[in-house]
Short mmCIF file of C-alpha atoms in Angstrom, two decimals:
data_model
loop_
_atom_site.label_atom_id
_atom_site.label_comp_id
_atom_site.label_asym_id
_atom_site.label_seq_id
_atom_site.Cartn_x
_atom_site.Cartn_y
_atom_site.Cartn_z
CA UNK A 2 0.00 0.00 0.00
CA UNK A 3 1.15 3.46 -0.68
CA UNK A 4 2.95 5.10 2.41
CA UNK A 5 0.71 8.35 4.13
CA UNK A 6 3.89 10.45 3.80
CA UNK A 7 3.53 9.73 0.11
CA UNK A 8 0.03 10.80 0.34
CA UNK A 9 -1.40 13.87 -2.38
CA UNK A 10 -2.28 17.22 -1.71
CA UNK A 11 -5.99 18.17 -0.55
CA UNK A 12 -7.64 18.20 -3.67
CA UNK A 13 -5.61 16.02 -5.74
CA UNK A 14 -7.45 13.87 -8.04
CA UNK A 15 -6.36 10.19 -7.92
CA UNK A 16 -7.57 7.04 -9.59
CA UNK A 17 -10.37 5.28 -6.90
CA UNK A 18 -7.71 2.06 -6.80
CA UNK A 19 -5.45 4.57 -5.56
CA UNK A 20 -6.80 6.56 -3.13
CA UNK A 21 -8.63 3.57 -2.12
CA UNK A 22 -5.18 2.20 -1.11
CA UNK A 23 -3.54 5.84 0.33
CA UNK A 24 -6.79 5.78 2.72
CA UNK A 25 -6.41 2.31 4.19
CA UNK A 26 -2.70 2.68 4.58
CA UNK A 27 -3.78 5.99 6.49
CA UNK A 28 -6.14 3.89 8.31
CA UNK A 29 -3.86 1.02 9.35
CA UNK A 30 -1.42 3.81 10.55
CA UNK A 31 -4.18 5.10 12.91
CA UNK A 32 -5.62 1.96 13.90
CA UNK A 33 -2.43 0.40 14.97
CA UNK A 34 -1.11 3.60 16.77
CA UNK A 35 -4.80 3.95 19.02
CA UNK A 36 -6.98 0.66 18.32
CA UNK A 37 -10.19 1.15 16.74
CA UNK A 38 -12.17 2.74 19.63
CA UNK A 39 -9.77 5.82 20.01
CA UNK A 40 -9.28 6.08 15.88
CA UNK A 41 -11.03 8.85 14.27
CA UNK A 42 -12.33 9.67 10.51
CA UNK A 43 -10.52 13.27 10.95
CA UNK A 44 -7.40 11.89 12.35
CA UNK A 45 -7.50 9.00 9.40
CA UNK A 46 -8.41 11.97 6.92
CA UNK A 47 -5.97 14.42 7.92
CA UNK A 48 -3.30 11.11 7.61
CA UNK A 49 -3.90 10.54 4.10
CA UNK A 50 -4.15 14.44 3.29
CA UNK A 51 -7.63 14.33 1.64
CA UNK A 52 -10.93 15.68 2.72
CA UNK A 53 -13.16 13.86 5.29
CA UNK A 54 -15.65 13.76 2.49
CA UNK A 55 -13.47 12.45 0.22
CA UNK A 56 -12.60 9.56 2.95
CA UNK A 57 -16.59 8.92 3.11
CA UNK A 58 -16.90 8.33 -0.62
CA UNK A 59 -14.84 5.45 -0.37
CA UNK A 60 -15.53 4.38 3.52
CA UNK A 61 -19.26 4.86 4.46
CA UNK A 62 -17.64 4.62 8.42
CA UNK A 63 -14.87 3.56 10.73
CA UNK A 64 -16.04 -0.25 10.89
CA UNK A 65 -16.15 -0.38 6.75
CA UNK A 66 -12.55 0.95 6.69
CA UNK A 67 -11.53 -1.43 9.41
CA UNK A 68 -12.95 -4.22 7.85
CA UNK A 69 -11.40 -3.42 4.49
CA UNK A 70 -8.03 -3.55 6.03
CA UNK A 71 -9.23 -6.92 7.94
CA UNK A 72 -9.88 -8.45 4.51
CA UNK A 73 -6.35 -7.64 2.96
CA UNK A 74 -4.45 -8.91 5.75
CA UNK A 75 -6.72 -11.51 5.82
CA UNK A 76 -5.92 -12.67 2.29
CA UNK A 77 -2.62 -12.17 2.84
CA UNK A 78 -1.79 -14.69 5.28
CA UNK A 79 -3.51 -16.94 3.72
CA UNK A 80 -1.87 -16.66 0.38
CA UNK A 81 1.68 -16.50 1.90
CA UNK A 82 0.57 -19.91 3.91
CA UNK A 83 -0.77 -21.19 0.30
CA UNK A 84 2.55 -20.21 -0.93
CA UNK A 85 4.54 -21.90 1.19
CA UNK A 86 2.73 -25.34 1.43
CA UNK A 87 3.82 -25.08 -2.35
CA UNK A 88 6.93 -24.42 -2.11
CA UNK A 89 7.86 -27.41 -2.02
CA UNK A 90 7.22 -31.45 -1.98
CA UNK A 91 9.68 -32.13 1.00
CA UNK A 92 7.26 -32.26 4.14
CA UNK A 93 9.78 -31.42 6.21
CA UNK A 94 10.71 -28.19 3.91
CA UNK A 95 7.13 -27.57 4.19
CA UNK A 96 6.62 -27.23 7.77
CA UNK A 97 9.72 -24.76 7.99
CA UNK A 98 7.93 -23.12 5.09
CA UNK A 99 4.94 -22.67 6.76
CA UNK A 100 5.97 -21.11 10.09
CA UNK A 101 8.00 -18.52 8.10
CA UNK A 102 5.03 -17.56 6.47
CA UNK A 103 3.83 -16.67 9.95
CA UNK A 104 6.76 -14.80 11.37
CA UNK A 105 7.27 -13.02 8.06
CA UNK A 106 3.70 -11.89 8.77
CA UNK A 107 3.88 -10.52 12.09
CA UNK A 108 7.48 -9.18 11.63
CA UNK A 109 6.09 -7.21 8.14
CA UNK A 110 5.80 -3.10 8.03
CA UNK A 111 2.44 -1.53 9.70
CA UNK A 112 2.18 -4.16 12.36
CA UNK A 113 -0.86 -5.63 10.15
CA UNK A 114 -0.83 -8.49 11.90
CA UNK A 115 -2.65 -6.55 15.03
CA UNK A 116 -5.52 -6.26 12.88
CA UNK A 117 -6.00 -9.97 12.06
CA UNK A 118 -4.66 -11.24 15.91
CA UNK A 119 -5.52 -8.73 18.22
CA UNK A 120 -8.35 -6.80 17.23
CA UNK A 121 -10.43 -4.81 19.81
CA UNK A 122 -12.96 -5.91 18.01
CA UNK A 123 -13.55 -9.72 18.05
CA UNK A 124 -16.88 -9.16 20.06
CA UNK A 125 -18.01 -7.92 16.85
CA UNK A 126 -19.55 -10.86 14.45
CA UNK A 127 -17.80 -9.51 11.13
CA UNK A 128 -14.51 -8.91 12.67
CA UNK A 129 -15.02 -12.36 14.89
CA UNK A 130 -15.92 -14.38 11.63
CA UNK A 131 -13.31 -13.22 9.09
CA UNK A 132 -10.73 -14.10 11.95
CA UNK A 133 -12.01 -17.04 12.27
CA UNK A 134 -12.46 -18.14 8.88
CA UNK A 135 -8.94 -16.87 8.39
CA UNK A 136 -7.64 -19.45 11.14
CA UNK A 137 -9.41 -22.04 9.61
CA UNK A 138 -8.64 -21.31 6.14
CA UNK A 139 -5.06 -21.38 7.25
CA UNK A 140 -5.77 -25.12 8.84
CA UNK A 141 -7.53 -26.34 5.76
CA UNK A 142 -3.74 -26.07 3.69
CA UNK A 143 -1.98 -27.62 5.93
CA UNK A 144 -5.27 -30.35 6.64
CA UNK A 145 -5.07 -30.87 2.60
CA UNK A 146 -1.30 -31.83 2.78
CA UNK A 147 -1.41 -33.84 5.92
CA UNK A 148 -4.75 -35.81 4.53
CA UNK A 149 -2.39 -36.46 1.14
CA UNK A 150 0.52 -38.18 2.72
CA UNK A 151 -0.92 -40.14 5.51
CA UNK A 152 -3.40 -42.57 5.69
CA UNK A 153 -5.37 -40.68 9.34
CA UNK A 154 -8.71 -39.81 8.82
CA UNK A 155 -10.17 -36.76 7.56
CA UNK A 156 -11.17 -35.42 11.40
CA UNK A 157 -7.56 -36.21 12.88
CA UNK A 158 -6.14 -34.73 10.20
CA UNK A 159 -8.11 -31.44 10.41
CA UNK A 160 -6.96 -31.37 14.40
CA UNK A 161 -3.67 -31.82 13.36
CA UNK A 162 -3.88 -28.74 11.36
CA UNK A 163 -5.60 -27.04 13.78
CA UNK A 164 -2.67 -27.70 17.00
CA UNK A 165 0.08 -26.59 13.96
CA UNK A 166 -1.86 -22.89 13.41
CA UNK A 167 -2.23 -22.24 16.41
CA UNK A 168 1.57 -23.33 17.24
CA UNK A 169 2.93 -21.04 14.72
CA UNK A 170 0.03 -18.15 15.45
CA UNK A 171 1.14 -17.95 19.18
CA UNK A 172 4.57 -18.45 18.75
CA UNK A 173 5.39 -15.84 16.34
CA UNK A 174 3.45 -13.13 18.27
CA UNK A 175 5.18 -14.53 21.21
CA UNK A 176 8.55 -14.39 19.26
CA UNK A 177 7.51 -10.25 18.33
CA UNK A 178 5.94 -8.98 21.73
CA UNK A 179 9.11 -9.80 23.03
CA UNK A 180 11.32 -7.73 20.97
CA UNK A 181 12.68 -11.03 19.02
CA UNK A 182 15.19 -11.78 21.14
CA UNK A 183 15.94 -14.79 19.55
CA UNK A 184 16.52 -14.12 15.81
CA UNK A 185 13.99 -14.71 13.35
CA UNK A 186 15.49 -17.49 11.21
CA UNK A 187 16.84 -19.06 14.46
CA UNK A 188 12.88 -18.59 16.29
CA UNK A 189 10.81 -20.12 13.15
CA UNK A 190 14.11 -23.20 12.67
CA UNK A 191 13.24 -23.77 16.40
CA UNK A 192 9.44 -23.99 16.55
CA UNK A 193 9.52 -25.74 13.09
CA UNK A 194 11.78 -28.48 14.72
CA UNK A 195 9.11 -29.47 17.31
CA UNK A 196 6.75 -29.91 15.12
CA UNK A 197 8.31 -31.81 12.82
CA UNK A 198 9.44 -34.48 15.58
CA UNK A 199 5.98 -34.84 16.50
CA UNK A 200 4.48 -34.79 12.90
CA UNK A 201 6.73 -37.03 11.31
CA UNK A 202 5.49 -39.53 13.69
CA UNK A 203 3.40 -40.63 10.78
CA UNK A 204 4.28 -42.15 7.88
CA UNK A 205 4.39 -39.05 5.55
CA UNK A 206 6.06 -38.77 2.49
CA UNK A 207 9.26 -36.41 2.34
CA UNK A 208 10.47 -37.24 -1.17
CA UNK A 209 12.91 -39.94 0.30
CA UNK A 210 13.86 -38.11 3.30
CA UNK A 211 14.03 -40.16 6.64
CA UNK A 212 13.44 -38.43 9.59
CA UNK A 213 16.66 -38.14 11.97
CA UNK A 214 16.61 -38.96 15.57
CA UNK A 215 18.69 -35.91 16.38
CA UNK A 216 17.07 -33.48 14.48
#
């Protein structure tokens, strides 16, 4: 998205997939900096250097801009977890893969990954279903590969997928609230380690690769 400080003059006439994408970086800014609640139109307005009108033609309200931004981030993850489940045919490469799609989430500019992980908003049913649906979107990749190279059922396989989001979820916010003290290609090596020793309990296919005791 194109950076506020880049944003046009009052006035300025920009194409709508433009300004469309000035505002919402203007809105992430503000949202991340104050949480939805203490966010306002004029503060978002005055970010992206355009007219509170001009924010209202594209954004009926706060919760339409906020659930914009939701949506991208949304699709985001997803497609980077998508991305890295294909990276690949090694299972083992794959589950490295996949928890560096998560810590190259969180650790990305804007702090996006508040919106999709820590929302003050989950009471709401919009905000509480696209997070949800993004978790489980997430799950179904990983569900898809598991289901393809072992012979567990469809159920254990989904639960599988479940325990290995939420693994990499919590432990790469973990690894950013604290300042990532431990590096990032050392953190996601480390968490990917454990759960390959426990996944690779089952007779998966890693294009000839045998699982080592030690590793």
């Amino acid at each position: 998205m194109t950076a506020p400080s880049d944003a046009r003059a009052r006035g300025t006439r920009l194409p709508r997939v433009r300004r469309r994408r000035q505002l919402l970086a203007a809105a992430q800014e503000v949202f991340v900096a104050r949480g939805y609640h203490a966010a306002a139109m004029d503060e978002i307005a005055d970010r992206a250097g355009v007219s509170k009108p001009v924010l209202y033609q594209h954004f009926p309200g706060k919760l339409e801009l906020y659930l914009a931004l939701l949506e991208e981030h949304s699709e985001a993850l997803v497609e980077k977890q998508r991305e890295a489940l294909e990276s690949t045919d090694d299972n083992r490469q794959r589950v490295t893969a996949s928890f560096q799609a998560y810590f190259d989430f969180v650790a990305g500019d804007g702090e996006a990954f508040r919106l999709v992980f820590e929302s003050d908003l989950r009471n709401l049913p919009a905000v509480r279903e696209k997070s949800e649906e993004t978790f489980q979107r997430c799950a179904e990749l990983i569900g898809k590969v598991i289901r393809q190279d072992t012979s567990i059922s469809d159920e254990e396989a989904h639960l599988l997928s479940i325990a290995l989001v939420g693994m990499a979820e919590t432990s790469a916010r973990y690894w950013l609230n604290n300042h990532g003290s431990v590096p990032q290609n050392a953190a996601e090596q480390l968490v990917a380690r454990l759960a390959w020793r426990g996944i690779s309990g089952w007779d998966l296919t890693r294009s000839g690769e045998e699982a080592e005791d030690g590793d």
